[in-house]
Amino acid sequence: MLNIIGAIVSGLIVGILARFFYPGEVDLGFFATIALGIGGSLLAGLITSRGRSEFSRPGCLASILGGMALILIGRVLLT
């Protein structure tokens, strides 16, 4: 249960940061921001983790970049 709450909180933080650093306006609600952050973390984890699961600063940066990539993919597919 604690892992789920941690994923939601970290997803919210990563999602907010991804929206902040993405150029232009990003219209997402609260739950979409959480999903964006969790998705960005999963995308970054698939690319960069190499079996490690501990906290790291580069992993946080990669999660934010993964969230920004998901915003870009969503905009390309929806327009």
mmCIF file of C-alpha atoms in Angstrom:
data_model
loop_
_atom_site.group_PDB
_atom_site.id
_atom_site.type_symbol
_atom_site.label_atom_id
_atom_site.label_comp_id
_atom_site.label_asym_id
_atom_site.label_seq_id
_atom_site.Cartn_x
_atom_site.Cartn_y
_atom_site.Cartn_z
ATOM 1 C CA MET A 1 0.000 0.000 0.000
ATOM 2 C CA LEU A 2 2.823 2.371 0.840
ATOM 3 C CA ASN A 3 4.428 1.768 -2.564
ATOM 4 C CA ILE A 4 1.224 2.799 -4.325
ATOM 5 C CA ILE A 5 0.969 6.016 -2.309
ATOM 6 C CA GLY A 6 4.656 6.727 -2.985
ATOM 7 C CA ALA A 7 4.129 6.181 -6.719
ATOM 8 C CA ILE A 8 1.182 8.578 -6.725
ATOM 9 C CA VAL A 9 3.059 11.285 -4.807
ATOM 10 C CA SER A 10 6.226 10.973 -6.880
ATOM 11 C CA GLY A 11 4.108 10.825 -10.057
ATOM 12 C CA LEU A 12 2.421 14.067 -9.067
ATOM 13 C CA ILE A 13 5.766 15.774 -8.426
ATOM 14 C CA VAL A 14 7.322 14.492 -11.665
ATOM 15 C CA GLY A 15 4.175 15.399 -13.629
ATOM 16 C CA ILE A 16 4.118 18.942 -12.248
ATOM 17 C CA LEU A 17 7.811 19.418 -13.054
ATOM 18 C CA ALA A 18 7.377 17.997 -16.569
ATOM 19 C CA ARG A 19 4.487 20.383 -17.191
ATOM 20 C CA PHE A 20 6.523 23.286 -15.784
ATOM 21 C CA PHE A 21 9.577 22.656 -17.970
ATOM 22 C CA TYR A 22 7.659 21.797 -21.167
ATOM 23 C CA PRO A 23 7.536 24.859 -23.442
ATOM 24 C CA GLY A 24 4.033 26.166 -23.988
ATOM 25 C CA GLU A 25 0.811 25.597 -22.111
ATOM 26 C CA VAL A 26 -0.136 22.074 -21.057
ATOM 27 C CA ASP A 27 -3.818 21.639 -20.212
ATOM 28 C CA LEU A 28 -4.008 18.657 -17.870
ATOM 29 C CA GLY A 29 -6.075 18.019 -14.790
ATOM 30 C CA PHE A 30 -4.947 16.675 -11.431
ATOM 31 C CA PHE A 31 -5.284 12.964 -12.249
ATOM 32 C CA ALA A 32 -3.835 13.389 -15.738
ATOM 33 C CA THR A 33 -0.793 15.079 -14.191
ATOM 34 C CA ILE A 34 -0.324 12.127 -11.836
ATOM 35 C CA ALA A 35 -0.677 9.701 -14.770
ATOM 36 C CA LEU A 36 1.820 11.766 -16.768
ATOM 37 C CA GLY A 37 4.370 11.619 -13.961
ATOM 38 C CA ILE A 38 3.944 7.887 -13.386
ATOM 39 C CA GLY A 39 4.098 7.229 -17.130
ATOM 40 C CA GLY A 40 7.195 9.395 -17.500
ATOM 41 C CA SER A 41 8.855 7.534 -14.641
ATOM 42 C CA LEU A 42 8.003 4.175 -16.179
ATOM 43 C CA LEU A 43 9.263 5.280 -19.598
ATOM 44 C CA ALA A 44 12.511 6.573 -18.126
ATOM 45 C CA GLY A 45 12.860 3.455 -15.983
ATOM 46 C CA LEU A 46 12.534 1.197 -19.002
ATOM 47 C CA ILE A 47 15.242 3.106 -20.818
ATOM 48 C CA THR A 48 17.725 3.872 -18.034
ATOM 49 C CA SER A 49 17.289 1.576 -15.032
ATOM 50 C CA ARG A 50 19.355 -1.467 -16.074
ATOM 51 C CA GLY A 51 18.019 -3.408 -13.097
ATOM 52 C CA ARG A 52 18.611 -0.789 -10.398
ATOM 53 C CA SER A 53 15.720 0.364 -8.259
ATOM 54 C CA GLU A 54 17.275 2.821 -5.817
ATOM 55 C CA PHE A 55 16.687 6.589 -5.847
ATOM 56 C CA SER A 56 19.073 8.655 -7.956
ATOM 57 C CA ARG A 57 19.184 12.223 -9.180
ATOM 58 C CA PRO A 58 19.772 11.211 -12.813
ATOM 59 C CA GLY A 59 16.732 8.952 -12.514
ATOM 60 C CA CYS A 60 14.609 11.891 -11.382
ATOM 61 C CA LEU A 61 15.830 13.990 -14.302
ATOM 62 C CA ALA A 62 15.153 11.099 -16.683
ATOM 63 C CA SER A 63 11.623 10.788 -15.258
ATOM 64 C CA ILE A 64 10.942 14.460 -15.925
ATOM 65 C CA LEU A 65 12.315 14.130 -19.456
ATOM 66 C CA GLY A 66 10.155 11.019 -19.911
ATOM 67 C CA GLY A 67 7.107 13.024 -18.846
ATOM 68 C CA MET A 68 8.013 15.766 -21.300
ATOM 69 C CA ALA A 69 8.394 13.142 -24.025
ATOM 70 C CA LEU A 70 4.914 11.835 -23.240
ATOM 71 C CA ILE A 71 3.505 15.366 -23.539
ATOM 72 C CA LEU A 72 5.195 15.711 -26.939
ATOM 73 C CA ILE A 73 3.914 12.311 -28.114
ATOM 74 C CA GLY A 74 0.405 13.189 -26.956
ATOM 75 C CA ARG A 75 0.444 16.507 -28.792
ATOM 76 C CA VAL A 76 1.743 14.931 -31.999
ATOM 77 C CA LEU A 77 -0.849 12.153 -31.926
ATOM 78 C CA LEU A 78 -3.784 14.413 -31.017
ATOM 79 C CA THR A 79 -3.120 17.126 -33.593
#
